[in-house]
Coordinates of C-alpha atoms in Angstrom, one line a residue:
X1 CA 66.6 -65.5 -0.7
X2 CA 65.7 -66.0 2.8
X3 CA 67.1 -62.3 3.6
X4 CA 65.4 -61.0 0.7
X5 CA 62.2 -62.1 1.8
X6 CA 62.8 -61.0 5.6
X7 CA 64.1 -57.4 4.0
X8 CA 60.6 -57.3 2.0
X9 CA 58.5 -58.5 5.2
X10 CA 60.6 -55.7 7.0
X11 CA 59.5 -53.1 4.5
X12 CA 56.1 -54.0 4.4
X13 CA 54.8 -54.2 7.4
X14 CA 55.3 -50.8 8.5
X15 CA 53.3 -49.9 5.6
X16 CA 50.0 -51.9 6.7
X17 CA 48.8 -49.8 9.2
X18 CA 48.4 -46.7 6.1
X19 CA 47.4 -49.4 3.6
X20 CA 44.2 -50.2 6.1
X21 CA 43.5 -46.7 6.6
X22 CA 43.8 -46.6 2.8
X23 CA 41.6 -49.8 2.1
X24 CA 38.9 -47.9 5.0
X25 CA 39.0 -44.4 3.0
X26 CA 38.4 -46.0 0.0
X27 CA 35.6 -48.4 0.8
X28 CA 34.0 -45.0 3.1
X29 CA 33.9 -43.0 -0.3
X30 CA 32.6 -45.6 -2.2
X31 CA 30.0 -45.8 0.6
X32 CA 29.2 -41.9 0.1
X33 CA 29.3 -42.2 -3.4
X34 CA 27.0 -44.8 -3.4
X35 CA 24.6 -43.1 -0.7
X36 CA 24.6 -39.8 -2.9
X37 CA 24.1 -41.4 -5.8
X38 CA 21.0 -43.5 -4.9
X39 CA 19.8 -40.4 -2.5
X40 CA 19.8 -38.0 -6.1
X41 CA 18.4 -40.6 -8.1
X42 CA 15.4 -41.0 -4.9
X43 CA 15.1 -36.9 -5.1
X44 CA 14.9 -37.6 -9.2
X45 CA 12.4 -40.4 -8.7
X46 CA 10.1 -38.3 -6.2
X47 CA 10.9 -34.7 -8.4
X48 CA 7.1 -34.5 -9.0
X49 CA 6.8 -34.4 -5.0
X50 CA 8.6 -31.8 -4.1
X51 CA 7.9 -28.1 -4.7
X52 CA 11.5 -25.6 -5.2
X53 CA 11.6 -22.3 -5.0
X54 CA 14.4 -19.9 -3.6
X55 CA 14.5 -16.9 -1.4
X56 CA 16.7 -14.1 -2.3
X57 CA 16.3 -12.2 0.9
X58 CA 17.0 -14.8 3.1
X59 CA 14.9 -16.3 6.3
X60 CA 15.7 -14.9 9.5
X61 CA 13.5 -17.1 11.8
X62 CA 11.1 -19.8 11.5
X63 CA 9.7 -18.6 14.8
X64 CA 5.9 -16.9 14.1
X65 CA 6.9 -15.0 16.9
X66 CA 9.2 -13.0 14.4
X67 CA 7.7 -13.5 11.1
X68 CA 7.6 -9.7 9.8
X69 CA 9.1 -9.8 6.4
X70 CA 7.3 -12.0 3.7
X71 CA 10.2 -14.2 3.2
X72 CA 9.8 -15.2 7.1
X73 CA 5.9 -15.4 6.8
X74 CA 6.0 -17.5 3.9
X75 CA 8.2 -20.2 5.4
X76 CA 6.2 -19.9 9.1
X77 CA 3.2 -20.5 6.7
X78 CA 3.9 -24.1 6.3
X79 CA 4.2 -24.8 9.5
X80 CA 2.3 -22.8 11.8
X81 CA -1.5 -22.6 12.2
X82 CA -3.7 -20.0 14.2
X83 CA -7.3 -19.8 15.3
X84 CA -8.6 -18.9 11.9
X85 CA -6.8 -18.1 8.2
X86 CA -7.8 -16.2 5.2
X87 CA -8.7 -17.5 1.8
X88 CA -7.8 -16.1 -1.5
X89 CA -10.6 -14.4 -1.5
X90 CA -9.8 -12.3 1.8
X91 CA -12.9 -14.0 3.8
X92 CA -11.6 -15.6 7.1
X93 CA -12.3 -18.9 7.8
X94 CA -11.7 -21.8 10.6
X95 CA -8.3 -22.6 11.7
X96 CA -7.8 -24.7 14.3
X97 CA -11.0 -22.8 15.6
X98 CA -13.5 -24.6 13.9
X99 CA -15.9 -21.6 14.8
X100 CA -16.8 -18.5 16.9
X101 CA -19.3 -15.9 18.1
X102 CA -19.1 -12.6 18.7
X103 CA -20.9 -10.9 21.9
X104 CA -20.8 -8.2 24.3
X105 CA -21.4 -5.1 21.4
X106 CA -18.8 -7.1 19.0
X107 CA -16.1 -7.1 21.9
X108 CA -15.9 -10.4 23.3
X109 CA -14.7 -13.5 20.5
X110 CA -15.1 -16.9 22.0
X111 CA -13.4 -19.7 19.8
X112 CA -14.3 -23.4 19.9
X113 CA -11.1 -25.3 18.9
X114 CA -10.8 -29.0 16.9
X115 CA -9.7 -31.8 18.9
X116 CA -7.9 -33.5 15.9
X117 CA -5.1 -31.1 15.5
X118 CA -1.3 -32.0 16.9
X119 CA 1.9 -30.7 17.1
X120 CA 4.8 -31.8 15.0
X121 CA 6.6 -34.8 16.7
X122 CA 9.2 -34.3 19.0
X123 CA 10.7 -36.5 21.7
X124 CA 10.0 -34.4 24.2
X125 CA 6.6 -34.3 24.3
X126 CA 7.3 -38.3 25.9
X127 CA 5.7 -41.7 24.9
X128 CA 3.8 -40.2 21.6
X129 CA 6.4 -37.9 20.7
X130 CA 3.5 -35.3 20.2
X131 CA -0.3 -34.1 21.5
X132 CA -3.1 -32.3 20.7
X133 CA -3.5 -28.8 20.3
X134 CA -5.9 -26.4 23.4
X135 CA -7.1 -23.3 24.1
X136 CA -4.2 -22.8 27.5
X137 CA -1.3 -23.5 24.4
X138 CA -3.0 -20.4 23.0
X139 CA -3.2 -18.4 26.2
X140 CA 0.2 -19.4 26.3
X141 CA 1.3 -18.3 22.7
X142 CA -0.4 -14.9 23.0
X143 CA 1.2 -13.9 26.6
X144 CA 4.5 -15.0 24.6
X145 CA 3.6 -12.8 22.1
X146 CA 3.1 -9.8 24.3
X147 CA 6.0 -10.8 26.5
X148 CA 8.6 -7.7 26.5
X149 CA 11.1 -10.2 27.2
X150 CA 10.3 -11.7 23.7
X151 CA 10.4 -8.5 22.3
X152 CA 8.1 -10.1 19.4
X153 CA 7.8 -7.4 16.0
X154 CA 4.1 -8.4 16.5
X155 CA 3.1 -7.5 19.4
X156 CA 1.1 -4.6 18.1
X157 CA -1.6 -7.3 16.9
X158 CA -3.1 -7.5 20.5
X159 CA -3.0 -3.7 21.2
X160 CA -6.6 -3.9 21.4
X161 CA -7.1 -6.7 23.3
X162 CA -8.0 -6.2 26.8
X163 CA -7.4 -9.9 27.7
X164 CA -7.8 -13.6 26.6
X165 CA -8.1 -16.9 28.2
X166 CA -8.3 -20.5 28.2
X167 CA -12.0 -21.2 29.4
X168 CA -11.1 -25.1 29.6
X169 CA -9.2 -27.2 26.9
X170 CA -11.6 -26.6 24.7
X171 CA -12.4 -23.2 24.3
X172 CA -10.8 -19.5 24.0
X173 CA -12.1 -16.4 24.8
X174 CA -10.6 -13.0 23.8
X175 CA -12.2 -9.1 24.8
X176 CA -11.4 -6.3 22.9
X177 CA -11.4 -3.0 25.0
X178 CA -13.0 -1.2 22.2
X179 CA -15.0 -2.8 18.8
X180 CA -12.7 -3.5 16.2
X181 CA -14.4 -5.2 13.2
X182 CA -11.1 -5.7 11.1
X183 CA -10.1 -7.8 14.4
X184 CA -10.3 -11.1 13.1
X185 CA -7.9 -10.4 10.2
X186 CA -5.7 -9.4 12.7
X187 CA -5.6 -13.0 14.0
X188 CA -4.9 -14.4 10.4
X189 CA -1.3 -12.8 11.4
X190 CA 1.3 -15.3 11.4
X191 CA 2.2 -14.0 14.6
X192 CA -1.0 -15.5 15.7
X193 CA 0.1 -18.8 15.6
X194 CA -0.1 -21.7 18.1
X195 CA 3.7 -22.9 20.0
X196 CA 4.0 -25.8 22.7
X197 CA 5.2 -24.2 25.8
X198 CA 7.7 -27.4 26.5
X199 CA 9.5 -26.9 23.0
X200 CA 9.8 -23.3 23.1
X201 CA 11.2 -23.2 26.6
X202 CA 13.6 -26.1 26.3
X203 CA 15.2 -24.0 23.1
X204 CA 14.9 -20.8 24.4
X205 CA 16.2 -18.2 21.3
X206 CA 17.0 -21.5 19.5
X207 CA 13.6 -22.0 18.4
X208 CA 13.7 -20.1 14.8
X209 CA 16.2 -23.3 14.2
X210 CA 14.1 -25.8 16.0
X211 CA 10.7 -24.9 14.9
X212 CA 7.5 -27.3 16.1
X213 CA 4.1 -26.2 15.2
X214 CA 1.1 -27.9 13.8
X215 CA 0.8 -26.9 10.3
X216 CA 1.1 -29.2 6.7
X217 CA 5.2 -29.7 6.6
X218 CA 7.2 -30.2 9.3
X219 CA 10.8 -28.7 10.0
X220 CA 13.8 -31.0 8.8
X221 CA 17.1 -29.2 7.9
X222 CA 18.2 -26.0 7.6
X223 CA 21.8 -24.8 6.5
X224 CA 21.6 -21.4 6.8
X225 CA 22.4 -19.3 3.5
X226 CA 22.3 -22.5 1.8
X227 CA 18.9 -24.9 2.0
X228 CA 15.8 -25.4 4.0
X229 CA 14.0 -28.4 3.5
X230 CA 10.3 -29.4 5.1
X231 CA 9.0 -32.2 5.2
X232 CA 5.0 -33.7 5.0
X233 CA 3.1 -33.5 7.9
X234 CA 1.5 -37.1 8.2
X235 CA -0.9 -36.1 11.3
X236 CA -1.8 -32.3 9.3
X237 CA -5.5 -31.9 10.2
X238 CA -7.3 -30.5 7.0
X239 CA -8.4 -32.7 3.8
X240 CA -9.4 -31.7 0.3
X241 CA -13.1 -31.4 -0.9
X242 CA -12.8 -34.8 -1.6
X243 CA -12.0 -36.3 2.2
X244 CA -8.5 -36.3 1.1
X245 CA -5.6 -35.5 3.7
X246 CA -3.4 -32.5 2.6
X247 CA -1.0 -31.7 1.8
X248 CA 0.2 -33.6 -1.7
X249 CA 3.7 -32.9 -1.6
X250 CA 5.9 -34.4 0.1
X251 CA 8.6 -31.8 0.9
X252 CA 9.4 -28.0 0.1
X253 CA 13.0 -27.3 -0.4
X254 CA 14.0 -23.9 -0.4
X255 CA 17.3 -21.9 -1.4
X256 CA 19.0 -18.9 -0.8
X257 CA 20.2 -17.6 -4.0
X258 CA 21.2 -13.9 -3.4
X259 CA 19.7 -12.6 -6.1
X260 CA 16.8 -12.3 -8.6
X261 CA 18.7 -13.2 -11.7
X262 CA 20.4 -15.9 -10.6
X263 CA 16.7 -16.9 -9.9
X264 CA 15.3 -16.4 -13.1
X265 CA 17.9 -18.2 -14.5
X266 CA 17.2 -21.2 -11.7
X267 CA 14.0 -21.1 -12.8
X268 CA 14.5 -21.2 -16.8
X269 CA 16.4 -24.0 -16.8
X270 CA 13.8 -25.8 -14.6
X271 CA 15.9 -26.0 -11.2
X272 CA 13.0 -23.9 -9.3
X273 CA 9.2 -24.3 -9.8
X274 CA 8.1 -21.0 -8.9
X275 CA 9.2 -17.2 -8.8
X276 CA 7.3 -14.6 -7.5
X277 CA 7.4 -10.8 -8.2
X278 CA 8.9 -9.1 -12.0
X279 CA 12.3 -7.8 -11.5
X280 CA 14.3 -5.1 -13.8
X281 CA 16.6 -7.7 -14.2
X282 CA 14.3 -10.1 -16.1
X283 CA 10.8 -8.4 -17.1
X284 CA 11.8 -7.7 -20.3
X285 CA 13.3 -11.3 -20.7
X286 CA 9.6 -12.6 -20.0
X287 CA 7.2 -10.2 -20.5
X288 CA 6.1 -7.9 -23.9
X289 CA 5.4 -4.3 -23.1
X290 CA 2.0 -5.2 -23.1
X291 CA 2.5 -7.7 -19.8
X292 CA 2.0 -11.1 -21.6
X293 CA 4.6 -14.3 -21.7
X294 CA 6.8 -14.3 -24.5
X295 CA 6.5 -17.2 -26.9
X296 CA 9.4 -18.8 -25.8
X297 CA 8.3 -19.0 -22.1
X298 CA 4.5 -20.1 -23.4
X299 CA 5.0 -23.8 -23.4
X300 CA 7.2 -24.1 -20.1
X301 CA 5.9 -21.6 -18.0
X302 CA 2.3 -20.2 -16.3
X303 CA 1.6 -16.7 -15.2
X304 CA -0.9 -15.6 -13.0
X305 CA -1.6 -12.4 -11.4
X306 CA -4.0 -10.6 -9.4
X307 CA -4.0 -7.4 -7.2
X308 CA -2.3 -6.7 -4.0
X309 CA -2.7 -4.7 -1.4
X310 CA 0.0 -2.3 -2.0
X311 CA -0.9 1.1 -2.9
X312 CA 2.1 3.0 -4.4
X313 CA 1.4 7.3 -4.5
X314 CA 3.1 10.6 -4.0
X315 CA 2.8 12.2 -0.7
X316 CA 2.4 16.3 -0.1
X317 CA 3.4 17.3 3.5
X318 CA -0.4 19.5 4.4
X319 CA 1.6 21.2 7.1
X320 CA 4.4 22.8 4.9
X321 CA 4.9 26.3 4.4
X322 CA 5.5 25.9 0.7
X323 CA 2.6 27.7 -1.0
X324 CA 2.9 25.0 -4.0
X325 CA 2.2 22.2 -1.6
X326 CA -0.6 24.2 0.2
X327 CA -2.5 25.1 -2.8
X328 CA -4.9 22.1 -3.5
X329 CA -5.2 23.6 -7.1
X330 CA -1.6 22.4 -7.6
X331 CA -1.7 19.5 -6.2
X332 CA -5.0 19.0 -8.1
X333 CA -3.0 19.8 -11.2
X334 CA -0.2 16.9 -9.9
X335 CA -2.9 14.4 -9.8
X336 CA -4.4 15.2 -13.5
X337 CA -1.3 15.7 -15.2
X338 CA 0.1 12.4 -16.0
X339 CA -0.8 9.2 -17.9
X340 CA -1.0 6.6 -15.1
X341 CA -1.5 4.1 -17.8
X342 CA 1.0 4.5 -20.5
X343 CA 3.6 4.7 -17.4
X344 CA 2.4 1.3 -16.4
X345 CA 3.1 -0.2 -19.9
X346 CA 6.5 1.4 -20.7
X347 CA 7.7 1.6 -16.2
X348 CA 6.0 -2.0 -15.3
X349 CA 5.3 -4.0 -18.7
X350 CA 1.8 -3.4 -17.9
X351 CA 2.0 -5.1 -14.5
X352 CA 0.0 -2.9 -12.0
X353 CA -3.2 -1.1 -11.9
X354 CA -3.3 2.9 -12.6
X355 CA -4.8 4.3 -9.9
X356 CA -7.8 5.9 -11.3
X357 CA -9.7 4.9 -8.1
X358 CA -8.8 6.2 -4.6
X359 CA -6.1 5.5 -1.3
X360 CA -8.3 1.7 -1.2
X361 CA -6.2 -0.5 -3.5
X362 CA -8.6 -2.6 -6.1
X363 CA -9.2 -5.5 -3.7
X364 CA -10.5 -4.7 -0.5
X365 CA -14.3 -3.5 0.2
X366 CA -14.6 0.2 0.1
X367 CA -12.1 0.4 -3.4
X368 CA -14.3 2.6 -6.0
X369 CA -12.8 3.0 -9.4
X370 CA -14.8 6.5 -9.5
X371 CA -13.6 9.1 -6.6
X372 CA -10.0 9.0 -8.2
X373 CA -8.2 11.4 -10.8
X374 CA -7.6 10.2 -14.7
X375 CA -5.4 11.6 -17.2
X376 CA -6.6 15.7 -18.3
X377 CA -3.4 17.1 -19.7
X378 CA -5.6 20.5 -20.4
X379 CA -7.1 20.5 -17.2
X380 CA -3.6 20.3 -15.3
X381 CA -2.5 23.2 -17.4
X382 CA -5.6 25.2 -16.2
X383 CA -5.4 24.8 -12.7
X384 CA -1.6 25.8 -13.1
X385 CA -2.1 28.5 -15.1
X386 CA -5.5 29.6 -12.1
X387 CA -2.3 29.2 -9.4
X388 CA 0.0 31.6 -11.2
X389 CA -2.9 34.3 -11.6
X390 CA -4.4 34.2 -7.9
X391 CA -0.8 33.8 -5.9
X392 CA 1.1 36.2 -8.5
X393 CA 3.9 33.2 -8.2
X394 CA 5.0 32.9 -12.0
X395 CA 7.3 29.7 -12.2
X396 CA 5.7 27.2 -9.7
X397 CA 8.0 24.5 -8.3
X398 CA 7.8 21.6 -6.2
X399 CA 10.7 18.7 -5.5
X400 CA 10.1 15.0 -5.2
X401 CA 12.2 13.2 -2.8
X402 CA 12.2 9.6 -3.3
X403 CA 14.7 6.7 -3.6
X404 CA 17.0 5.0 -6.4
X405 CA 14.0 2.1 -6.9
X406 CA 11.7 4.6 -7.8
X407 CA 13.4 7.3 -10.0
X408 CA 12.4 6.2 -14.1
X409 CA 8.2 6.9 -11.9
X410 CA 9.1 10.4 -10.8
X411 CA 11.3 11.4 -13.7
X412 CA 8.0 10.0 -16.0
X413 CA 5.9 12.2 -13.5
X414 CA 8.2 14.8 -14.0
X415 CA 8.7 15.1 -17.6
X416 CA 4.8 15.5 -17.7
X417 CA 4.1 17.9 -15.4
X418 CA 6.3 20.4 -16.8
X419 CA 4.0 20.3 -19.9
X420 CA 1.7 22.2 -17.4
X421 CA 4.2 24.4 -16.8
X422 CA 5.1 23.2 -13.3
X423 CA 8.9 22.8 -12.4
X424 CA 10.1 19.8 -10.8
X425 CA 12.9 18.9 -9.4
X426 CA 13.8 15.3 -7.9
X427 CA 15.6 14.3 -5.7
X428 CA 17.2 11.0 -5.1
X429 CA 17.9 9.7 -1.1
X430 CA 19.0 6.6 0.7
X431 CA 15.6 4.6 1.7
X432 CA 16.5 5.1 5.6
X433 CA 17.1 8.7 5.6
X434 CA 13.7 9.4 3.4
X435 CA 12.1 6.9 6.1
X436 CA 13.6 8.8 9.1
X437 CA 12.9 12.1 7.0
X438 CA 8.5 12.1 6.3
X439 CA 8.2 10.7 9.8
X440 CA 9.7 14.0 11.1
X441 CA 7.9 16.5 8.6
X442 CA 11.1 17.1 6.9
X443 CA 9.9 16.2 3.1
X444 CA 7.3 19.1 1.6
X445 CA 6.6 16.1 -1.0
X446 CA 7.6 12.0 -1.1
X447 CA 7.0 8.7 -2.9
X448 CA 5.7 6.2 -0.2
X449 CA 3.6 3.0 -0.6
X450 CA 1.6 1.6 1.5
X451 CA 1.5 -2.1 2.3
X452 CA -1.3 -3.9 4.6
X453 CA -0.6 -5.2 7.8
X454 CA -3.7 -7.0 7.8
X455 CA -6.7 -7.2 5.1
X456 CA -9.3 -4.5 5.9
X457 CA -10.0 -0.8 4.3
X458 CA -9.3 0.8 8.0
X459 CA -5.6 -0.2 7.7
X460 CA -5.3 2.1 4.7
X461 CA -7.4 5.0 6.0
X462 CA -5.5 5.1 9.4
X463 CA -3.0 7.3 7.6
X464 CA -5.7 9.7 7.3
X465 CA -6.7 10.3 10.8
X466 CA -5.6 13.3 12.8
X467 CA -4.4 10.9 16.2
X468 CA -1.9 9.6 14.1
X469 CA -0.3 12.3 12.8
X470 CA 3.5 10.9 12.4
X471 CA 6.3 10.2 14.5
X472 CA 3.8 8.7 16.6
X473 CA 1.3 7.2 13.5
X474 CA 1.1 6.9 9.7
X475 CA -0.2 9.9 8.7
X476 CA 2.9 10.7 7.2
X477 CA 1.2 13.8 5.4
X478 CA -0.5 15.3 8.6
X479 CA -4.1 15.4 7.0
X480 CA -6.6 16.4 9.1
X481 CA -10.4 16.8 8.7
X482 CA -13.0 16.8 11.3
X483 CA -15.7 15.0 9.0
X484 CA -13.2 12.1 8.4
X485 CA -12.3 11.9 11.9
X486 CA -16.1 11.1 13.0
X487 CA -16.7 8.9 9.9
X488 CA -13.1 7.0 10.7
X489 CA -14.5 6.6 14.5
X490 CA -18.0 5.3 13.6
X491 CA -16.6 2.7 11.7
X492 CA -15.2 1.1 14.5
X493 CA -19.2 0.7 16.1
X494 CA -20.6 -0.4 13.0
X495 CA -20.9 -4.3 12.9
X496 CA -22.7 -4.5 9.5
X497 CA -20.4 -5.1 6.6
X498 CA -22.1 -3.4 3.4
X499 CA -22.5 -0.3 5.7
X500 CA -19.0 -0.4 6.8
X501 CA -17.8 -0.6 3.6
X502 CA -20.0 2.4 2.5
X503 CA -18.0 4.5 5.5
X504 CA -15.0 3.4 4.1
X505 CA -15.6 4.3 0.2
X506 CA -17.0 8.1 2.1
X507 CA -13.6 8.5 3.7
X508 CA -11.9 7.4 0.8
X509 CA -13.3 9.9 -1.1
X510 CA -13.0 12.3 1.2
X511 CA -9.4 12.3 1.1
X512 CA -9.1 12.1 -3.0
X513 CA -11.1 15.5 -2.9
X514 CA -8.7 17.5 -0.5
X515 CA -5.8 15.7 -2.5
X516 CA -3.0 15.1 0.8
X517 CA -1.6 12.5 -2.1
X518 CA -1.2 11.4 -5.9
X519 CA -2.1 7.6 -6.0
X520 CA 0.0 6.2 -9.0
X521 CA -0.9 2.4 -9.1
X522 CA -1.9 -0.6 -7.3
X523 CA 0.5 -3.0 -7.1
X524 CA -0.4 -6.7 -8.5
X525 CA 0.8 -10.0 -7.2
X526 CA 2.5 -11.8 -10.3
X527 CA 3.8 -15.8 -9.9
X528 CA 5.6 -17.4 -12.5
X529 CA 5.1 -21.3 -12.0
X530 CA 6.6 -24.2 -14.3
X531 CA 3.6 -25.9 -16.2
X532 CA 3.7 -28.9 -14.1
X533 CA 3.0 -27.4 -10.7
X534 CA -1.1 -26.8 -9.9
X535 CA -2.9 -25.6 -7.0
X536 CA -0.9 -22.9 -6.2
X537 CA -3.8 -19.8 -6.2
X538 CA -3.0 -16.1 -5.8
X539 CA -4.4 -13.6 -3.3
X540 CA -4.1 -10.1 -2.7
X541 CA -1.7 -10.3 0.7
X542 CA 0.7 -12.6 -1.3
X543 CA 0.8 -15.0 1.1
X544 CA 2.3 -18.8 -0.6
X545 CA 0.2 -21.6 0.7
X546 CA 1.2 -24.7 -0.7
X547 CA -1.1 -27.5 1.3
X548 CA -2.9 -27.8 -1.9
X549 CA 0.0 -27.4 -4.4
X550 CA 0.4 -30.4 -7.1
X551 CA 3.6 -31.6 -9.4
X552 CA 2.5 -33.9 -12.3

């Protein structure tokens, strides 16, 4: 027995060291388990504070520096702030500035700053892990900006600054070599926004991973392709109406679904709170014809929409030596010959605004709903039939070149026009080469849109004046007129608004009467939120803001 019990002892005690590492395994797991358990059942419990919604495109930085695409500026928008920011409404109003004046003939723009506003915590900004925000961090964020080093995608914003400077702590002071009223929109730009010089130079490129600014949430994980999660800025400087501190939530968690029906199906089931934009893949699923919720989505789900400032049209090249594209009858004839509304309904379910006005989307100051083209079938047909009898040219074409996105639009335009007894022909190209092709005057006639870089009427006409013919600008159709030239240059002198505007809406129309283009539609900002989320407005440059954002 004795030898049977020395045998067993033999046998087991080679085994102990695996049955410990066994035991420590086990009791680790349990640990986990335990941990993940309690940490979903915390994320269930606090569900009503945090707002979900996913990005198909992906973020490529969380460095203002490089926020270019909307994905970017949408994330940099929680936690970056600039001198001033733009309400819903498209009025700018104090930032971190808490106000301004202009001098010097509307040249020189000297900002007083708040003295309550500080950067995220971080350890190495020493014993208080953080400090406040002054004017040298923004002397310091704009030479960055500029830096060619940086090689920032916004350093165009400060083209027409002839310098800026910290006057003391306190106080910033920017000149302008030239008036530029649509300036301070400029400076609502993400890429506007203040950095601490000790953060971004300790991480170097690393900073679109290690972001610090000032702004409501505050950076805390990011797997790439996978989650980003912010957290609530404690110390964030701005309150309510009430006197309370914002934001309300207490984190944004954001995913990186590839696509927009994998979204829409995220956000059915309730996974998401919020998608933004109506994709083929799911319009139809949501919407009638007639751009309303369908009565199963009623009870769950809120809409709203308003317009944005995105102005989607047909392009003729003036410089062409096609005599279709040179005759303004014809292209007279292009702009009256289709419904712009009925192609809304049955193209968009009714989401977007027929362009009855003109190159101004609805939205902006200088938009007029009356210097535009509307539907006149017979009309069309007259001016075509006028073209045929004074050029002796008996079956008038012209070719659309556009891309894959936009083909059912020009194959609508197309089966309308030859009613009027115009041939067209279109033709479908990769989105780089038509890019690469209407900068270089290769296209007699495109689809383009038009997209604000920042919120002011001049943006849009720019593509009208003569100094910016393309490669070197964005007048993509080479339009030129002597009259708009002087009106586009006055604008720049005139400091009162209502007369500015007045130049604008003269321009505008301008252009709509020599007819370089065929406005379709205005585009419209549509958001799709779960009926417990509030707060979250709509405005015409789609930027998310979420500092005032509620989950009940």
């Amino acid at each position: 027995m004795a030898a049977n019990l020395q045998l067993n002892n033999r046998m087991i005690k080679p085994l102990l060291p695996n049955l410990n590492a066994l035991i420590y395994y086990f009791t680790i797991s349990c640990l986990a388990l335990c941990l993940f358990c309690c940490e979903k059942q915390a994320t269930k419990n606090n569900d009503h504070l945090v707002f979900r919604y996913n990005e198909h495109k992906n973020i490529g930085s969380l460095d203002p520096a490089f926020s270019k695409d909307l994905a970017d500026i949408w994330a940099t928008n929680q936690l970056f702030n600039g001198l001033v920011e733009m309400d819903d409404s498209l009025n700018v109003k104090p930032s971190i500035a808490k106000h301004w004046i202009i001098t010097d003939s509307a040249k020189t723009y000297t900002f007083t700053l708040r003295h309550d506003v500080w950067f995220h915590k971080h350890h190495l900004f020493g014993k208080d892990s953080t400090r406040t925000v002054t004017a040298y961090d923004f002397e310091y964020s704009f030479n960055r900006l500029i830096n060619p080093k940086v090689a920032s995608p916004g350093s165009w914003v400060l083209n027409k600054v002839k310098s800026f400077k910290a006057i003391n702590d306190s106080t910033f002071q920017i000149q302008l070599k030239q008036p530029f009223p649509a300036f301070l929109g400029l400076l609502t730009m993400k890429y506007c926004s203040v950095v601490p010089k000790e953060i971004v130079e300790h991480y170097g490129n690393d900073f679109r991973a290690n972001p610090i600014g000032t702004g409501p949430f505050k950076f805390k994980r990011w797997e790439e392709n996978i989650k980003l999660v912010f957290r609530k800025n404690h110390n964030y400087f701005e309150t309510d109406s009430k006197g309370k501190k914002l934001p309300y939530l207490e984190a944004v968690a954001i995913t990186f679904l590839p696509d927009k029906q994998s979204e829409f199906l995220q956000f059915a089931q309730g996974n998401i709170d919020y998608v933004s934009g109506l994709d083929a893949s799911y319009k139809d699923e949501i919407l009638t014809a007639k751009g309303v919720l369908r009565n199963k989505y009623i009870k769950d789900v809120n809409m709203i929409r308003a317009p944005y400032l995105n102005t989607e049209y047909l392009a003729f090249y003036m410089d062409s030596n096609v005599s279709e594209i040179q005759s303004k009858l014809l292209r007279q004839a292009v702009n009256y010959g289709f419904d712009r509304k009925k192609m809304m309904t049955y193209l968009r379910n009714g989401i977007g605004i027929p362009a009855n006005g003109g190159f101004i989307p609805k939205g902006l100051p200088g938009y007029n709903d009356a210097i535009g083209y509307n539907y006149q079938p017979e009309k069309a047909k007259q001016l075509v039939t006028q073209f045929k009898t004074e050029t002796g040219i008996t079956t008038p074409e012209i070719t659309i070149t556009t891309t894959s996105n936009y083909l059912s639009f020009c194959e609508y335009i197309q089966r309308e026009l030859q009613k009027t007894g115009l041939t067209v022909t279109v033709d479908v190209i990769p989105a780089a080469t038509l890019k690469d092709a209407k900068a270089n005057g290769k296209l007699d006639m495109f689809r383009a849109s038009w997209i604000a870089d920042y919120p002011d009427a001049e943006n849009y006409l720019s593509l009208y004046y003569s100094k910016n013919f393309a490669p070197n600008g964005p007048n993509y159709t080479h339009f030129s007129s002597r009259v708009f030239d002087q009106l586009y240059e006055q604008a720049f002198t005139e400091t009162n608004t209502k007369a500015r505007e007045l130049l604008y809406t003269k321009m505008d129309s301008l252009v709509m009467q020599e007819t370089p283009v065929v406005v379709m539609f205005y585009d419209e900002v549509v958001r799709f939120t779960r009926k417990n989320v509030t707060g979250l407005g709509i405005n015409p440059t789609n930027l998310l803001d979420l500092k005032r954002v509620r989950k009940n």
